[in-house]
Amino acid sequence: MAADPRFHRAGGALTLAEAAAAAGGELVGGDPARLVSGVGPLDGAGPDHVSFLDNRRYLPKLAETRAAAVVLARDFAGRVPDGVAAIVAANPYLGFGRVARRLFPQPPARPGIHPTAVVDPAATIGDGVQVGPYAVIEAGAEIGAGCVIGPHAVVGEGVVLGEGCRIGAHASLSHCVAGRFVVLHPGARIGQEGFGFAVSPEGRFETMPQLGRVMLGDAVEVGANACVDRGSQGDTVLGAGTRLDNLVQIGHNVKTGRACVLVSQVGIAGSTVLGDGVQMGGQSGTSGHLSIGDRAQVAAQSGVMSDVGAGEVVGGSPAWPLRETLRAFATLRRLAGKPAAKA
């Protein structure tokens, strides 16, 4: 089905020529002046919608689509039905996303402070900032131009947000310096005390002071109910463009490079360092004080207990190079008298 207008506000319509330009693709067939106003899946798109195809298993749906145009790879351009234009793009999914963003632009900030919000007079609020109902901005906080602070969000004392940040409902930040265009989804927690303690001779747990910060690079995005602990003596750092899915836990003093992707329920123990472009699948985790190299990949539900080199792909628990893990699983199945599972 198409986007529900109650929740997704459409912008202006695009011509097919404009849609192709937004996708970074080439329009093949169709009237360049034809207007499109929405997007949808192949089997739900209507005659004023753009759809996409990036997996050949959906070719049967392509044959039946009613969309005005489909963003796809050149190999499939000849498979579109009569009356449907092809937008040929090198990366159809990315191209489709850019068309969708043009048709459904992010709502701009609505400047102003809701009367129920609590903003300390010692806070600095930039131009064009939107502060929602019951939000709290404490003394010394600096909110950059064009930021959106959602309902019930808390921006703690001294926190710095660069321009264009979006802080979701009930999210909270303390001990944090954030760059430009950072996004926190609802319920995200940034800068709380890390999990550090010592055991006294009497067996009591005594919390170690957590005296660091959280540093969020430009365009970092943190999913709903994800948590990023502040550093203990140094800082916890998320590099520019890094994305955390919902329910991710980042321990104190963790450092990631640029453009890392950590999927739901990933847990990174304290002082682990990730290089640029590291990807970790859902429910995977690391022990502390490890190094994971640039562009390494960790399969879902893996337990990383030793360093991972740049570009390595690991899986299993404990995590080994993925090919070794799959061979080990196949051997276990044979020992159990069962045929090896198909990869």
Tab-separated table of C-alpha atoms in Angstrom:
chain	number	residue	atom	x	y	z
A	1	MET	CA	0.000	0.000	0.000
A	2	ALA	CA	1.046	3.596	-0.485
A	3	ALA	CA	2.219	5.797	2.374
A	4	ASP	CA	-0.609	6.745	4.750
A	5	PRO	CA	-1.042	10.537	4.534
A	6	ARG	CA	-2.062	10.671	8.195
A	7	PHE	CA	1.525	9.858	9.136
A	8	HIS	CA	3.640	10.654	6.067
A	9	ARG	CA	3.189	14.110	4.603
A	10	ALA	CA	3.833	14.282	0.891
A	11	GLY	CA	5.688	17.114	-0.733
A	12	GLY	CA	5.123	18.205	-4.292
A	13	ALA	CA	4.818	15.813	-7.221
A	14	LEU	CA	7.785	15.025	-9.464
A	15	THR	CA	7.967	14.468	-13.168
A	16	LEU	CA	9.474	11.153	-14.240
A	17	ALA	CA	12.484	13.100	-15.488
A	18	GLU	CA	12.919	14.643	-12.036
A	19	ALA	CA	12.455	11.256	-10.372
A	20	ALA	CA	15.129	9.735	-12.585
A	21	ALA	CA	17.495	12.590	-11.755
A	22	ALA	CA	16.832	12.137	-8.026
A	23	ALA	CA	17.609	8.417	-8.357
A	24	GLY	CA	20.818	9.164	-10.222
A	25	GLY	CA	19.482	7.031	-13.055
A	26	GLU	CA	18.342	7.052	-16.656
A	27	LEU	CA	14.700	7.155	-17.677
A	28	VAL	CA	13.922	4.435	-20.233
A	29	GLY	CA	10.459	4.610	-21.759
A	30	GLY	CA	7.599	6.661	-20.410
A	31	ASP	CA	6.757	10.333	-20.723
A	32	PRO	CA	9.404	12.466	-18.958
A	33	ALA	CA	6.687	14.997	-18.076
A	34	ARG	CA	4.384	12.451	-16.422
A	35	LEU	CA	3.818	13.297	-12.760
A	36	VAL	CA	4.295	10.929	-9.817
A	37	SER	CA	3.262	11.768	-6.265
A	38	GLY	CA	4.030	8.709	-4.172
A	39	VAL	CA	5.916	5.437	-3.794
A	40	GLY	CA	4.904	1.866	-3.142
A	41	PRO	CA	5.915	-1.788	-3.449
A	42	LEU	CA	5.638	-3.508	-6.791
A	43	ASP	CA	2.366	-5.195	-5.895
A	44	GLY	CA	0.858	-2.147	-4.187
A	45	ALA	CA	1.955	0.805	-6.287
A	46	GLY	CA	-0.596	2.686	-8.330
A	47	PRO	CA	-0.343	4.640	-11.591
A	48	ASP	CA	1.048	7.768	-9.883
A	49	HIS	CA	3.680	5.879	-7.837
A	50	VAL	CA	7.330	4.915	-8.194
A	51	SER	CA	8.455	1.444	-7.109
A	52	PHE	CA	11.772	-0.443	-7.218
A	53	LEU	CA	13.280	-3.869	-7.844
A	54	ASP	CA	16.649	-4.994	-6.496
A	55	ASN	CA	16.115	-8.763	-6.168
A	56	ARG	CA	15.290	-11.075	-9.056
A	57	ARG	CA	12.963	-13.157	-6.899
A	58	TYR	CA	10.434	-10.331	-7.255
A	59	LEU	CA	10.414	-10.416	-11.058
A	60	PRO	CA	6.921	-11.999	-11.104
A	61	LYS	CA	5.636	-8.960	-9.212
A	62	LEU	CA	7.385	-6.662	-11.668
A	63	ALA	CA	5.420	-8.243	-14.490
A	64	GLU	CA	2.142	-7.303	-12.779
A	65	THR	CA	2.982	-3.901	-11.308
A	66	ARG	CA	0.775	-0.910	-12.010
A	67	ALA	CA	3.430	1.645	-11.002
A	68	ALA	CA	4.237	4.599	-13.227
A	69	ALA	CA	7.938	3.771	-13.006
A	70	VAL	CA	10.251	1.229	-11.397
A	71	VAL	CA	13.809	1.906	-10.292
A	72	LEU	CA	15.909	-1.123	-11.217
A	73	ALA	CA	19.194	-2.381	-12.637
A	74	ARG	CA	19.835	-2.292	-16.367
A	75	ASP	CA	19.630	-6.106	-16.585
A	76	PHE	CA	15.938	-5.927	-15.689
A	77	ALA	CA	14.967	-2.860	-17.710
A	78	GLY	CA	13.567	-4.984	-20.529
A	79	ARG	CA	11.245	-6.825	-18.128
A	80	VAL	CA	8.991	-3.916	-17.200
A	81	PRO	CA	5.425	-4.274	-18.527
A	82	ASP	CA	3.883	-2.018	-21.132
A	83	GLY	CA	2.986	1.413	-19.800
A	84	VAL	CA	5.580	1.313	-17.033
A	85	ALA	CA	8.760	3.356	-17.292
A	86	ALA	CA	12.131	2.043	-16.163
A	87	ILE	CA	14.524	4.177	-14.161
A	88	VAL	CA	17.864	2.437	-14.628
A	89	ALA	CA	20.190	3.028	-11.676
A	90	ALA	CA	23.462	1.523	-10.515
A	91	ASN	CA	22.041	1.127	-7.001
A	92	PRO	CA	18.259	0.741	-7.305
A	93	TYR	CA	17.547	0.670	-3.560
A	94	LEU	CA	19.534	3.844	-2.932
A	95	GLY	CA	18.013	5.507	-5.963
A	96	PHE	CA	14.498	4.613	-4.852
A	97	GLY	CA	15.250	5.956	-1.375
A	98	ARG	CA	16.287	9.290	-2.838
A	99	VAL	CA	13.099	9.502	-4.879
A	100	ALA	CA	11.055	8.657	-1.787
A	101	ARG	CA	12.844	11.369	0.208
A	102	ARG	CA	12.070	13.930	-2.487
A	103	LEU	CA	8.405	12.965	-2.461
A	104	PHE	CA	8.206	12.719	1.340
A	105	PRO	CA	10.713	15.237	2.688
A	106	GLN	CA	11.521	15.307	6.382
A	107	PRO	CA	9.262	17.854	8.081
A	108	PRO	CA	11.196	21.029	8.867
A	109	ALA	CA	11.584	22.270	12.395
A	110	ARG	CA	8.679	24.392	13.603
A	111	PRO	CA	10.538	27.079	15.531
A	112	GLY	CA	9.334	27.805	19.013
A	113	ILE	CA	9.339	26.569	22.586
A	114	HIS	CA	6.200	24.845	23.845
A	115	PRO	CA	4.770	26.557	26.927
A	116	THR	CA	5.100	23.380	28.990
A	117	ALA	CA	8.816	22.952	28.198
A	118	VAL	CA	11.373	23.856	30.863
A	119	VAL	CA	14.361	25.714	29.432
A	120	ASP	CA	16.953	27.047	31.863
A	121	PRO	CA	17.788	30.699	31.262
A	122	ALA	CA	21.469	29.735	31.166
A	123	ALA	CA	20.916	27.456	28.146
A	124	THR	CA	21.738	28.716	24.652
A	125	ILE	CA	19.082	28.093	22.014
A	126	GLY	CA	19.995	28.615	18.364
A	127	ASP	CA	17.842	30.054	15.607
A	128	GLY	CA	14.862	28.071	14.402
A	129	VAL	CA	14.881	25.491	17.208
A	130	GLN	CA	11.719	23.527	18.007
A	131	VAL	CA	11.258	22.450	21.639
A	132	GLY	CA	8.329	20.113	22.251
A	133	PRO	CA	5.922	19.693	25.158
A	134	TYR	CA	7.448	18.932	28.570
A	135	ALA	CA	10.991	18.835	27.201
A	136	VAL	CA	13.746	19.888	29.608
A	137	ILE	CA	16.894	21.803	28.616
A	138	GLU	CA	19.237	22.358	31.528
A	139	ALA	CA	21.717	25.105	32.372
A	140	GLY	CA	24.688	25.544	30.070
A	141	ALA	CA	23.264	23.371	27.290
A	142	GLU	CA	23.879	24.647	23.766
A	143	ILE	CA	21.293	23.789	21.123
A	144	GLY	CA	22.367	24.439	17.537
A	145	ALA	CA	20.277	26.122	14.893
A	146	GLY	CA	17.384	24.137	13.461
A	147	CYS	CA	17.385	21.388	16.097
A	148	VAL	CA	14.179	19.581	17.067
A	149	ILE	CA	13.795	18.531	20.707
A	150	GLY	CA	10.888	16.108	21.071
A	151	PRO	CA	8.287	15.808	23.821
A	152	HIS	CA	9.632	14.852	27.261
A	153	ALA	CA	13.216	14.786	25.973
A	154	VAL	CA	15.927	15.860	28.412
A	155	VAL	CA	19.062	17.717	27.339
A	156	GLY	CA	21.310	17.770	30.372
A	157	GLU	CA	23.554	20.406	31.839
A	158	GLY	CA	26.358	21.459	29.520
A	159	VAL	CA	25.327	19.206	26.628
A	160	VAL	CA	26.197	20.557	23.181
A	161	LEU	CA	24.143	19.782	20.066
A	162	GLY	CA	25.304	20.917	16.646
A	163	GLU	CA	22.924	22.306	14.061
A	164	GLY	CA	20.058	20.248	12.693
A	165	CYS	CA	19.977	17.554	15.388
A	166	ARG	CA	16.716	15.704	16.043
A	167	ILE	CA	16.089	14.365	19.533
A	168	GLY	CA	13.108	12.005	19.786
A	169	ALA	CA	10.452	11.813	22.448
A	170	HIS	CA	11.682	10.740	25.904
A	171	ALA	CA	15.315	10.588	24.750
A	172	SER	CA	17.908	11.898	27.181
A	173	LEU	CA	21.447	13.239	26.911
A	174	SER	CA	24.003	14.048	29.562
A	175	HIS	CA	27.792	14.525	29.469
A	176	CYS	CA	27.598	14.677	25.672
A	177	VAL	CA	29.009	16.754	22.834
A	178	ALA	CA	27.264	16.033	19.543
A	179	GLY	CA	28.053	17.184	16.026
A	180	ARG	CA	25.700	18.284	13.279
A	181	PHE	CA	22.579	16.403	12.155
A	182	VAL	CA	22.720	13.796	14.911
A	183	VAL	CA	19.470	11.820	15.323
A	184	LEU	CA	18.294	10.138	18.526
A	185	HIS	CA	15.167	8.050	18.181
A	186	PRO	CA	12.617	7.881	21.001
A	187	GLY	CA	13.907	6.622	24.310
A	188	ALA	CA	17.610	6.687	23.392
A	189	ARG	CA	19.917	7.262	26.380
A	190	ILE	CA	23.230	9.030	25.898
A	191	GLY	CA	25.858	9.779	28.527
A	192	GLN	CA	24.628	7.856	31.552
A	193	GLU	CA	27.062	6.339	34.018
A	194	GLY	CA	29.023	3.390	32.686
A	195	PHE	CA	29.013	-0.038	34.321
A	196	GLY	CA	32.197	0.340	36.348
A	197	PHE	CA	32.729	-0.704	39.948
A	198	ALA	CA	35.265	-2.173	42.338
A	199	VAL	CA	34.679	-4.768	45.046
A	200	SER	CA	35.518	-3.767	48.625
A	201	PRO	CA	37.089	-6.190	51.138
A	202	GLU	CA	33.610	-6.548	52.624
A	203	GLY	CA	32.213	-7.679	49.275
A	204	ARG	CA	30.364	-4.466	48.450
A	205	PHE	CA	30.281	-3.041	44.963
A	206	GLU	CA	31.598	0.515	44.933
A	207	THR	CA	30.908	2.533	41.808
A	208	MET	CA	33.974	3.927	40.097
A	209	PRO	CA	33.500	7.586	39.114
A	210	GLN	CA	32.645	7.865	35.444
A	211	LEU	CA	34.336	11.136	34.531
A	212	GLY	CA	34.346	11.043	30.732
A	213	ARG	CA	31.957	12.167	28.020
A	214	VAL	CA	30.162	10.858	24.944
A	215	MET	CA	31.327	12.376	21.667
A	216	LEU	CA	28.914	11.910	18.753
A	217	GLY	CA	30.232	12.703	15.285
A	218	ASP	CA	28.237	14.387	12.532
A	219	ALA	CA	25.184	12.437	11.297
A	220	VAL	CA	25.387	9.739	13.958
A	221	GLU	CA	22.001	8.034	14.360
A	222	VAL	CA	20.984	6.181	17.532
A	223	GLY	CA	17.952	3.882	17.495
A	224	ALA	CA	15.054	3.702	19.913
A	225	ASN	CA	15.973	2.623	23.440
A	226	ALA	CA	19.641	2.259	22.572
A	227	CYS	CA	22.151	3.276	25.249
A	228	VAL	CA	25.607	4.849	25.010
A	229	ASP	CA	27.489	5.070	28.332
A	230	ARG	CA	29.875	7.928	28.947
A	231	GLY	CA	33.564	7.223	29.386
A	232	SER	CA	35.131	6.480	32.731
A	233	GLN	CA	38.423	8.372	32.434
A	234	GLY	CA	38.436	9.093	28.687
A	235	ASP	CA	35.525	9.484	26.267
A	236	THR	CA	33.115	7.182	24.510
A	237	VAL	CA	33.223	8.103	20.808
A	238	LEU	CA	30.917	7.285	17.905
A	239	GLY	CA	32.488	8.281	14.583
A	240	ALA	CA	30.700	10.362	11.975
A	241	GLY	CA	27.894	8.575	10.149
A	242	THR	CA	27.754	5.627	12.544
A	243	ARG	CA	24.312	4.067	12.989
A	244	LEU	CA	22.991	2.150	15.978
A	245	ASP	CA	19.785	0.172	15.590
A	246	ASN	CA	17.221	-0.126	18.371
A	247	LEU	CA	18.292	-1.671	21.696
A	248	VAL	CA	22.046	-1.443	21.102
A	249	GLN	CA	24.302	-1.090	24.159
A	250	ILE	CA	27.630	0.770	23.946
A	251	GLY	CA	29.815	0.470	27.052
A	252	HIS	CA	32.095	3.101	28.516
A	253	ASN	CA	35.200	4.165	26.593
A	254	VAL	CA	34.145	2.355	23.408
A	255	LYS	CA	35.335	4.066	20.250
A	256	THR	CA	33.986	3.483	16.771
A	257	GLY	CA	35.318	4.747	13.477
A	258	ARG	CA	33.266	6.364	10.778
A	259	ALA	CA	30.146	4.784	9.264
A	260	CYS	CA	29.868	1.722	11.492
A	261	VAL	CA	26.545	-0.165	11.519
A	262	LEU	CA	25.453	-2.012	14.669
A	263	VAL	CA	22.182	-3.921	14.314
A	264	SER	CA	19.549	-4.458	17.007
A	265	GLN	CA	20.661	-5.879	20.374
A	266	VAL	CA	24.377	-5.609	19.648
A	267	GLY	CA	26.381	-5.125	22.833
A	268	ILE	CA	29.893	-3.637	22.871
A	269	ALA	CA	31.774	-4.037	26.151
A	270	GLY	CA	33.939	-1.274	27.546
A	271	SER	CA	37.078	0.053	25.875
A	272	THR	CA	36.585	-1.887	22.646
A	273	VAL	CA	37.736	-0.040	19.529
A	274	LEU	CA	36.013	-0.436	16.147
A	275	GLY	CA	37.578	0.784	12.932
A	276	ASP	CA	35.809	2.518	10.060
A	277	GLY	CA	32.905	0.743	8.397
A	278	VAL	CA	32.563	-2.141	10.855
A	279	GLN	CA	29.261	-4.029	10.575
A	280	MET	CA	27.827	-6.184	13.378
A	281	GLY	CA	24.719	-8.338	12.976
A	282	GLY	CA	21.856	-8.516	15.426
A	283	GLN	CA	22.481	-9.905	18.929
A	284	SER	CA	26.235	-10.100	18.403
A	285	GLY	CA	28.556	-8.774	21.055
A	286	THR	CA	32.124	-8.321	22.156
A	287	SER	CA	34.087	-8.716	25.335
A	288	GLY	CA	35.996	-5.659	26.484
A	289	HIS	CA	39.304	-4.097	25.433
A	290	LEU	CA	39.256	-5.582	21.911
A	291	SER	CA	40.144	-4.160	18.525
A	292	ILE	CA	37.965	-4.765	15.460
A	293	GLY	CA	39.594	-3.593	12.239
A	294	ASP	CA	38.276	-1.449	9.415
A	295	ARG	CA	35.391	-2.946	7.395
A	296	ALA	CA	35.287	-6.143	9.466
A	297	GLN	CA	31.931	-7.945	9.603
A	298	VAL	CA	30.500	-9.864	12.559
A	299	ALA	CA	27.643	-12.289	11.869
A	300	ALA	CA	24.427	-12.199	13.893
A	301	GLN	CA	24.514	-13.773	17.371
A	302	SER	CA	28.311	-14.015	17.336
A	303	GLY	CA	30.405	-13.623	20.452
A	304	VAL	CA	33.672	-11.810	19.724
A	305	MET	CA	36.298	-12.677	22.336
A	306	SER	CA	39.526	-11.721	20.560
A	307	ASP	CA	40.718	-9.078	18.140
A	308	VAL	CA	39.362	-9.116	14.585
A	309	GLY	CA	41.548	-7.937	11.718
A	310	ALA	CA	40.625	-5.432	9.056
A	311	GLY	CA	38.241	-6.868	6.469
A	312	GLU	CA	37.718	-10.162	8.323
A	313	VAL	CA	34.292	-11.806	8.418
A	314	VAL	CA	33.662	-13.744	11.624
A	315	GLY	CA	30.784	-15.717	13.110
A	316	GLY	CA	29.855	-18.101	15.887
A	317	SER	CA	30.515	-18.051	19.604
A	318	PRO	CA	33.373	-17.771	20.152
A	319	ALA	CA	33.653	-15.951	16.846
A	320	TRP	CA	36.012	-17.501	14.287
A	321	PRO	CA	36.526	-16.690	10.625
A	322	LEU	CA	33.117	-17.418	9.173
A	323	ARG	CA	34.222	-20.174	6.794
A	324	GLU	CA	35.819	-22.065	9.700
A	325	THR	CA	32.658	-21.651	11.771
A	326	LEU	CA	30.458	-23.029	8.984
A	327	ARG	CA	32.807	-26.003	8.475
A	328	ALA	CA	32.733	-26.692	12.220
A	329	PHE	CA	28.932	-26.659	12.245
A	330	ALA	CA	28.862	-29.019	9.262
A	331	THR	CA	31.243	-31.398	11.080
A	332	LEU	CA	29.055	-31.372	14.189
A	333	ARG	CA	26.012	-32.275	12.109
A	334	ARG	CA	27.862	-35.165	10.494
A	335	LEU	CA	28.990	-36.428	13.926
A	336	ALA	CA	25.346	-36.326	14.991
A	337	GLY	CA	24.424	-38.416	11.941
A	338	LYS	CA	22.624	-35.579	10.175
A	339	PRO	CA	23.318	-34.155	6.725
A	340	ALA	CA	25.081	-30.804	6.603
A	341	ALA	CA	22.733	-27.846	6.363
A	342	LYS	CA	22.727	-25.945	3.104
A	343	ALA	CA	24.453	-22.564	3.266
